[in-house]
Coordinates of C-alpha atoms (C1' of nucleotides) in Angstrom, one line a residue:
Chain A
X189 CA 0.0 0.0 0.0
X190 CA 2.4 2.6 -1.0
X191 CA -0.1 4.9 -2.7
X192 CA -2.8 4.7 -0.1
X193 CA -0.8 6.4 2.7
X194 CA 0.5 10.0 2.4
X195 CA 3.9 8.8 1.3
X196 CA 4.3 12.0 -0.7
X197 CA 5.7 9.9 -3.6
X198 CA 2.5 10.3 -5.6
X199 CA 0.7 13.4 -6.7
X200 CA -2.1 14.2 -4.2
X201 CA -5.1 15.3 -6.3
X202 CA -6.7 17.0 -3.3
X203 CA -3.6 18.9 -2.3
X204 CA -3.0 19.9 -5.9
X205 CA -6.6 21.2 -6.0
X206 CA -6.0 23.2 -2.9
X207 CA -3.0 24.8 -4.5
X208 CA -4.9 25.6 -7.6
X209 CA -7.6 27.4 -5.7
X210 CA -5.1 29.2 -3.5
X211 CA -2.9 30.4 -6.2
X212 CA -5.9 31.3 -8.5
X213 CA -7.3 33.3 -5.6
X214 CA -4.0 35.3 -5.4
X215 CA -4.1 36.0 -9.1
X216 CA -7.7 37.0 -8.8
X217 CA -6.8 39.5 -6.0
X218 CA -4.1 40.8 -8.4
X219 CA -6.7 41.6 -11.0
X220 CA -7.1 38.5 -13.2
X221 CA -10.6 37.2 -13.8
X222 CA -11.5 34.1 -11.8
X223 CA -11.9 31.5 -14.5
X224 CA -8.7 32.4 -16.4
X225 CA -6.9 32.4 -13.0
X226 CA -8.2 28.9 -12.1
X227 CA -7.4 27.5 -15.5
X228 CA -3.9 28.9 -15.5
X229 CA -3.2 27.6 -12.0
X230 CA -4.5 24.2 -13.0
X231 CA -2.1 24.1 -16.0
X232 CA 0.8 25.3 -13.9
X233 CA 0.3 22.4 -11.5
X234 CA -0.5 19.8 -14.2
X235 CA 2.1 17.1 -14.8
X236 CA 3.2 18.1 -18.2
X237 CA 1.9 21.6 -18.4
X238 CA -0.8 20.4 -20.9
X239 CA -4.5 19.8 -20.3
X240 CA -7.4 19.3 -22.6
X241 CA -10.6 21.2 -22.4
X242 CA -12.4 18.2 -21.0
X243 CA -9.8 17.7 -18.3
X244 CA -10.0 21.4 -17.3
X245 CA -13.7 21.4 -17.1
X246 CA -13.7 18.2 -15.1
X247 CA -11.0 19.2 -12.7
X248 CA -12.4 22.7 -12.0
X249 CA -16.0 21.7 -12.2
X250 CA -16.9 24.3 -14.8
X251 CA -18.9 24.2 -18.1
X252 CA -17.2 23.9 -21.5
X253 CA -18.4 27.5 -22.1
X254 CA -16.4 28.7 -19.1
X255 CA -13.3 26.8 -20.3
X256 CA -13.7 28.3 -23.7
X257 CA -13.9 31.8 -22.3
X258 CA -11.0 31.3 -20.0
X259 CA -8.6 29.9 -22.6
X260 CA -9.5 32.5 -25.1
X261 CA -8.4 35.1 -22.7
X262 CA -5.3 33.2 -21.7
X263 CA -4.1 32.6 -25.2
X264 CA -4.8 36.2 -26.3
X265 CA -2.5 37.3 -23.5
X266 CA 0.0 34.6 -24.3
X267 CA -0.1 33.0 -21.0
X268 CA -0.9 29.7 -22.5
X269 CA -0.8 28.4 -26.1
X270 CA -3.3 26.2 -27.8
X271 CA -2.3 23.1 -29.6
X272 CA -4.2 20.6 -31.7
X273 CA -3.1 17.0 -31.8
X274 CA -3.1 16.2 -35.5
X275 CA -6.0 14.0 -36.4
X276 CA -8.1 14.8 -33.3
X277 CA -10.7 17.4 -32.5
X278 CA -9.5 17.6 -28.9
X279 CA -7.8 20.8 -28.2
X280 CA -4.9 20.9 -25.8
X281 CA -3.7 23.9 -23.8
X282 CA -0.1 24.3 -22.7
X283 CA 1.6 26.6 -20.3
X284 CA 5.2 27.3 -21.2
X285 CA 7.3 28.9 -18.6
X286 CA 9.4 31.0 -21.0
X287 CA 6.3 32.3 -22.6
X288 CA 4.3 33.4 -19.6
X289 CA 7.2 35.0 -17.8
X290 CA 7.5 37.3 -20.8
X291 CA 3.8 37.8 -20.9
X292 CA 3.3 39.0 -17.3
X293 CA 6.3 41.3 -17.4
X294 CA 5.5 42.7 -20.8
X295 CA 3.8 45.9 -19.7
X296 CA 5.1 47.8 -22.7
X297 CA 1.7 48.5 -24.2
X298 CA 0.3 49.5 -20.9
X299 CA 3.1 51.8 -20.1
X300 CA 2.9 53.4 -23.6
X301 CA -0.8 54.2 -23.0
X302 CA 0.0 55.7 -19.7
X303 CA 2.7 57.8 -21.1
X304 CA 0.4 59.0 -23.8
X305 CA -2.3 59.9 -21.3
X306 CA 0.2 61.8 -19.2
X307 CA 1.3 63.8 -22.3
X308 CA -2.3 64.8 -22.7
X309 CA -2.2 66.0 -19.1
X310 CA 0.9 68.1 -19.7
X311 CA -0.9 69.8 -22.5
X312 CA -3.8 70.7 -20.3
X313 CA -2.2 72.3 -17.3
X314 CA -0.6 75.7 -17.0
X315 CA 3.0 75.8 -18.4
X316 CA 5.5 76.2 -15.7
X317 CA 3.1 75.2 -13.0
X318 CA 3.9 72.6 -10.3
X319 CA 1.3 70.4 -12.0
X320 CA 3.3 70.4 -15.2
X321 CA 6.5 69.6 -13.3
X322 CA 4.8 66.7 -11.5
X323 CA 3.4 65.3 -14.7
X324 CA 6.8 65.6 -16.5
X325 CA 8.4 63.7 -13.7
X326 CA 5.7 61.0 -13.9
X327 CA 6.3 60.6 -17.6
X328 CA 10.0 60.2 -17.0
X329 CA 9.3 57.6 -14.3
X330 CA 7.2 55.6 -16.7
X331 CA 9.9 55.8 -19.4
X332 CA 12.4 54.7 -16.9
X333 CA 10.3 51.7 -15.9
X334 CA 9.8 50.7 -19.5
X335 CA 13.5 50.5 -20.1
X336 CA 14.2 48.8 -16.8
X337 CA 11.7 46.0 -17.4
X338 CA 13.2 45.2 -20.7
X339 CA 16.7 44.9 -19.2
X340 CA 15.4 42.9 -16.3
X341 CA 13.9 40.3 -18.5
X342 CA 17.2 40.1 -20.5
X343 CA 19.0 39.4 -17.3
X344 CA 16.5 36.7 -16.4
X345 CA 17.1 35.0 -19.8
X346 CA 20.8 35.2 -19.4
X347 CA 20.5 33.7 -15.9
X348 CA 18.3 30.9 -17.2
X349 CA 20.6 30.1 -20.1
X350 CA 23.6 30.0 -17.8
X351 CA 21.8 27.6 -15.5
X352 CA 20.6 25.3 -18.3
X353 CA 24.0 25.4 -20.0
X354 CA 25.8 24.4 -16.8
Chain B
X152 CA -8.8 88.6 -23.8
X153 CA -5.8 86.5 -23.0
X154 CA -7.7 83.9 -21.0
X155 CA -10.8 83.6 -23.2
X156 CA -8.9 82.3 -26.2
X157 CA -7.1 79.0 -26.2
X158 CA -3.8 80.7 -25.6
X159 CA -2.5 77.7 -23.6
X160 CA -1.2 80.0 -21.0
X161 CA -3.9 79.1 -18.5
X162 CA -5.1 75.9 -17.1
X163 CA -8.0 74.6 -19.2
X164 CA -10.4 73.0 -16.8
X165 CA -12.1 71.1 -19.5
X166 CA -8.9 69.7 -21.0
X167 CA -7.8 68.8 -17.5
X168 CA -11.0 66.9 -16.9
X169 CA -10.6 65.0 -20.1
X170 CA -7.1 64.0 -19.0
X171 CA -8.4 63.0 -15.6
X172 CA -11.0 60.7 -17.1
X173 CA -8.6 59.3 -19.7
X174 CA -5.9 58.4 -17.2
X175 CA -8.4 57.2 -14.7
X176 CA -9.8 54.9 -17.3
X177 CA -6.3 53.4 -17.9
X178 CA -5.8 52.8 -14.3
X179 CA -9.2 51.2 -14.1
X180 CA -8.3 48.9 -17.0
X181 CA -5.2 48.0 -15.0
X182 CA -7.2 46.9 -12.1
X183 CA -7.8 49.9 -9.9
X184 CA -11.3 50.6 -8.8
X185 CA -13.0 53.5 -10.6
X186 CA -13.4 56.1 -7.8
X187 CA -9.9 55.8 -6.4
X188 CA -8.5 56.0 -10.0
X189 CA -10.5 59.2 -10.7
X190 CA -9.5 60.8 -7.4
X191 CA -5.9 59.9 -7.9
X192 CA -5.8 61.3 -11.5
X193 CA -7.5 64.5 -10.3
X194 CA -4.8 64.9 -7.6
X195 CA -2.0 64.3 -10.2
X196 CA -3.4 67.0 -12.4
X197 CA -4.2 69.5 -9.6
X198 CA -2.0 72.5 -9.3
X199 CA -0.3 71.8 -6.1
X200 CA -1.0 68.1 -5.8
X201 CA -3.4 68.9 -3.0
X202 CA -7.2 68.9 -3.0
X203 CA -9.9 69.0 -0.3
X204 CA -12.8 66.5 -0.1
X205 CA -15.2 69.2 -1.3
X206 CA -13.0 70.1 -4.3
X207 CA -12.8 66.4 -5.3
X208 CA -16.5 65.8 -5.0
X209 CA -17.2 69.0 -6.9
X210 CA -14.7 68.3 -9.7
X211 CA -15.6 64.7 -10.2
X212 CA -19.3 65.1 -9.5
X213 CA -19.4 62.4 -6.8
X214 CA -20.9 62.3 -3.3
X215 CA -18.9 62.9 -0.2
X216 CA -19.3 59.2 0.6
X217 CA -17.6 58.2 -2.7
X218 CA -14.8 60.6 -1.9
X219 CA -14.4 59.1 1.5
X220 CA -14.2 55.6 0.2
X221 CA -11.8 56.5 -2.5
X222 CA -9.3 58.4 -0.3
X223 CA -9.5 55.7 2.3
X224 CA -8.3 53.2 -0.2
X225 CA -5.7 55.6 -1.6
X226 CA -4.2 56.4 1.7
X227 CA -4.1 52.8 2.8
X228 CA -2.1 52.0 -0.3
X229 CA 0.1 55.0 0.2
X230 CA -0.8 56.6 -3.1
X231 CA -1.9 59.7 -1.4
X232 CA -1.5 61.1 2.1
X233 CA -4.1 62.9 4.2
X234 CA -3.3 66.2 5.9
X235 CA -5.3 68.3 8.2
X236 CA -4.7 72.0 8.2
X237 CA -4.4 72.8 11.9
X238 CA -7.5 74.5 13.1
X239 CA -9.8 73.3 10.4
X240 CA -12.0 70.4 9.9
X241 CA -11.3 70.4 6.2
X242 CA -9.2 67.5 5.2
X243 CA -6.7 67.8 2.4
X244 CA -5.3 65.0 0.3
X245 CA -1.9 65.2 -1.3
X246 CA -0.2 63.2 -3.9
X247 CA 3.6 63.1 -3.5
X248 CA 5.5 61.7 -6.4
X249 CA 8.2 60.0 -4.3
X250 CA 5.6 58.3 -2.3
X251 CA 3.4 56.9 -5.0
X252 CA 6.3 55.7 -7.2
X253 CA 7.3 53.5 -4.3
X254 CA 3.8 52.4 -3.7
X255 CA 3.0 51.2 -7.2
X256 CA 6.3 49.4 -7.5
X257 CA 6.3 47.8 -4.1
X258 CA 4.9 44.4 -5.0
X259 CA 6.9 42.7 -2.2
X260 CA 3.8 41.6 -0.2
X261 CA 2.2 40.3 -3.4
X262 CA 5.3 38.4 -4.5
X263 CA 5.7 36.9 -1.1
X264 CA 2.2 35.5 -1.1
X265 CA 2.7 34.1 -4.6
X266 CA 6.0 32.5 -3.5
X267 CA 4.3 31.0 -0.6
X268 CA 1.4 29.6 -2.7
X269 CA 3.9 28.1 -5.1
X270 CA 5.7 26.3 -2.3
X271 CA 2.4 24.8 -1.4
X272 CA 2.1 23.5 -4.9
X273 CA 5.6 22.1 -4.9
X274 CA 4.6 20.0 -1.9
X275 CA 1.5 18.7 -3.7
X276 CA 2.9 17.4 -6.9
X277 CA 5.0 14.3 -7.4
X278 CA 8.7 14.8 -6.5
X279 CA 10.9 14.7 -9.5
X280 CA 8.0 15.3 -11.9
X281 CA 8.0 18.0 -14.6
X282 CA 5.3 19.7 -12.6
X283 CA 7.7 20.1 -9.7
X284 CA 10.4 21.4 -12.0
X285 CA 8.1 23.9 -13.4
X286 CA 6.9 25.2 -10.1
X287 CA 10.5 25.4 -8.8
X288 CA 11.5 27.5 -11.7
X289 CA 8.4 29.7 -11.2
X290 CA 9.4 30.2 -7.6
X291 CA 12.9 31.2 -8.7
X292 CA 11.4 33.7 -11.1
X293 CA 9.4 35.4 -8.5
X294 CA 12.4 35.6 -6.2
X295 CA 14.4 37.1 -9.0
X296 CA 11.7 39.7 -9.7
X297 CA 11.5 40.7 -6.0
X298 CA 15.2 41.5 -5.9
X299 CA 15.2 43.2 -9.2
X300 CA 12.3 45.5 -8.4
X301 CA 14.1 46.6 -5.2
X302 CA 17.3 47.4 -7.1
X303 CA 15.3 49.1 -9.9
X304 CA 13.8 51.6 -7.4
X305 CA 17.2 52.3 -5.9
X306 CA 18.4 53.2 -9.3
X307 CA 15.5 55.5 -9.8
X308 CA 16.2 57.3 -6.5
X309 CA 19.8 57.7 -7.5
X310 CA 18.8 59.1 -10.8
X311 CA 16.4 61.5 -9.2
X312 CA 18.9 62.6 -6.7
X313 CA 21.5 63.2 -9.3
X314 CA 19.1 65.3 -11.4
X315 CA 18.0 67.4 -8.5
X316 CA 21.5 67.9 -7.2
X317 CA 22.8 69.0 -10.6
Chain C
dA813 C1' -21.9 74.3 26.2
dG814 C1' -24.1 74.3 21.9
dC815 C1' -24.0 75.0 17.1
dT816 C1' -22.2 74.0 12.8
dT817 C1' -19.4 72.0 9.4
dC818 C1' -17.2 68.3 7.7
dC819 C1' -16.2 63.4 7.3
dT820 C1' -17.6 58.6 7.9
dT821 C1' -20.6 54.6 8.0
dC822 C1' -24.3 51.9 6.5
dA823 C1' -28.3 50.0 3.9
dG824 C1' -30.0 49.5 -0.3
dA825 C1' -30.8 50.5 -5.3
dA826 C1' -28.6 50.4 -9.7
dA827 C1' -25.2 48.8 -12.6
dG828 C1' -22.0 45.5 -14.0
dT829 C1' -19.9 41.0 -14.2
dT830 C1' -19.8 36.1 -14.4
dG831 C1' -20.9 31.4 -15.6
dT832 C1' -24.5 28.4 -17.4
dG833 C1' -27.5 25.9 -20.7
dA834 C1' -28.8 25.6 -25.3
dA835 C1' -28.2 26.3 -30.0
dG836 C1' -24.7 26.8 -33.6
dT837 C1' -20.4 25.8 -36.1
dT838 C1' -16.5 23.1 -37.5
dA839 C1' -14.1 19.1 -38.7
dA840 C1' -13.0 14.0 -38.0
dG841 C1' -14.3 9.4 -39.1
dG842 C1' -17.1 5.9 -40.7
Chain D
dC635 C1' -21.9 12.4 -47.3
dC636 C1' -23.7 11.9 -43.0
dT637 C1' -22.9 11.3 -38.2
dT638 C1' -20.9 12.7 -34.2
dA639 C1' -17.6 14.8 -31.1
dA640 C1' -15.6 18.9 -29.7
dC641 C1' -15.4 23.7 -29.2
dT642 C1' -17.8 28.4 -29.5
dT643 C1' -21.3 31.9 -29.2
dC644 C1' -25.2 34.0 -27.1
dA645 C1' -29.0 35.3 -24.0
dC646 C1' -30.1 35.2 -19.5
dA647 C1' -30.1 34.4 -14.4
dA648 C1' -27.4 34.7 -10.3
dC649 C1' -24.2 37.0 -8.0
dT650 C1' -21.1 41.0 -6.9
dT651 C1' -19.7 45.5 -6.9
dT652 C1' -20.4 50.3 -6.7
dC653 C1' -22.3 54.6 -5.5
dT654 C1' -25.8 57.2 -3.3
dG655 C1' -28.8 59.4 0.4
dA656 C1' -29.5 59.5 5.1
dA657 C1' -28.1 59.1 9.7
dG658 C1' -24.3 59.4 13.0
dG659 C1' -20.1 61.2 15.0
dA660 C1' -16.1 64.2 15.7
dA661 C1' -14.0 68.7 16.2
dG662 C1' -13.7 73.7 15.6
dC663 C1' -15.9 78.2 16.6
dT664 C1' -18.7 81.4 19.2

DNA sequence: AGCTTCCTTCAGAAAGTTGTGAAGTTAAGG
DNA sequence: CCTTAACTTCACAACTTTCTGAAGGAAGCT
C-alpha cells in the first residue's frame, strides 16, 4: 500500500486542487478574472503543463463554455498556447514557462498608453506650474520603468541560459 | 482677452477633466477601482497636488461618501497622504511623487504571497515530476523579480537625486 | 456648552460581471 | 456524405460590486 498512505511519492489530487484554488485566488486578487486564473493555475500544476478542455472542465467543475472563455483570454494574453493534436478534435492547452514570464512582465503596451495619457495632461495644465512639473516627472518615471523592465527580462534570460547550460 | 482664447497660458479646466477621465480609465483597466482612480488622477493633475474633499467631490461630481471611500483606499495603499490643516476640519489629500512611485512598484507583499502559494504547490505534486520542476522555476522567477524591483527603485532614486542635485 | 461644518458609516438601489444551458459551427471518421 | 464529437457563441439568471442618500459622529468656533 504505497499509494494509499500519504507517502508523498505520488501526486495528491486533493492537495493539488487546494494549491490551484489558493494560487488562483491570489491571481484574482491581483486583478485576473476568476476563470482564467483557475485554468492557469491548473495548468501550472499539471504534470506536463498540458491539459485538454475536458480535463480542465472536469477538474475545475466548470462548463465547457467557461473553459472556452478562459482559454480564449489566456491565449490572447500569451499566458498559454493552444495546440491541436493532428487527427483529433480535442484541443490541448499548454503553459510554457518562458512564454508566460515574458507575458506577465511585458507591460510595454500599458506603459505606452499611460505615457500617452500623461502627455495629454501636460498639454492641459498651465505651463511652468507645479502640476506640469509633476506630470513631467511622472512621464520620466514611466519611461524609466519601461527600459528597466526590458533589461530585467534580459538578465533573467541570461541567468536561465547559464543555469541550463551548466 | 488672453484667457478667453485658447492661448494655452492658462489651465484649461475642460482639458484637465478630459485627462483625468482618460488616465483614470487606464488605471481602471489596469485593475484599480474607478473612484480611487479618478481621485488619484485628479490629484495628479491638480495645481499643487493637494485637494480637499469638497473640491474632489465637486470636480468629479461624486458624493462625499464616494470621496471618503476612494481616499481611504488611496491612503491605505500610500498613493496619497491625508493632511489636516491645523485649526480646520477640512481634510486635504496630497499626492507626493516620491511616495506613490514607491507604492506602485512595491509588490513585495504580493510576490511573497505568490511564492508561498507556489511552495504549497511544490509540496502537492510528485517529487521529480515535470510539474515540480516547473513550479521550482516559477518560484525562482518570483524571487528574481523581487530582488530586481528593489534594485530598480534604488536606481530610480539615485537618478532623481543626481538630477535634483545638478 | 451648543451649534455648525465636515467626514464617515451603512443599507440599499442600480449597474456591472460572471458562468451556465442551449443552440450553432466546424471538422474528424465511418 | 452523413454522423458525431468537440469547441464556440449567445442570452439570461445569479451573483457582486459600486455609488448614493441619510443618519451618525467628531472637532472647531462662538
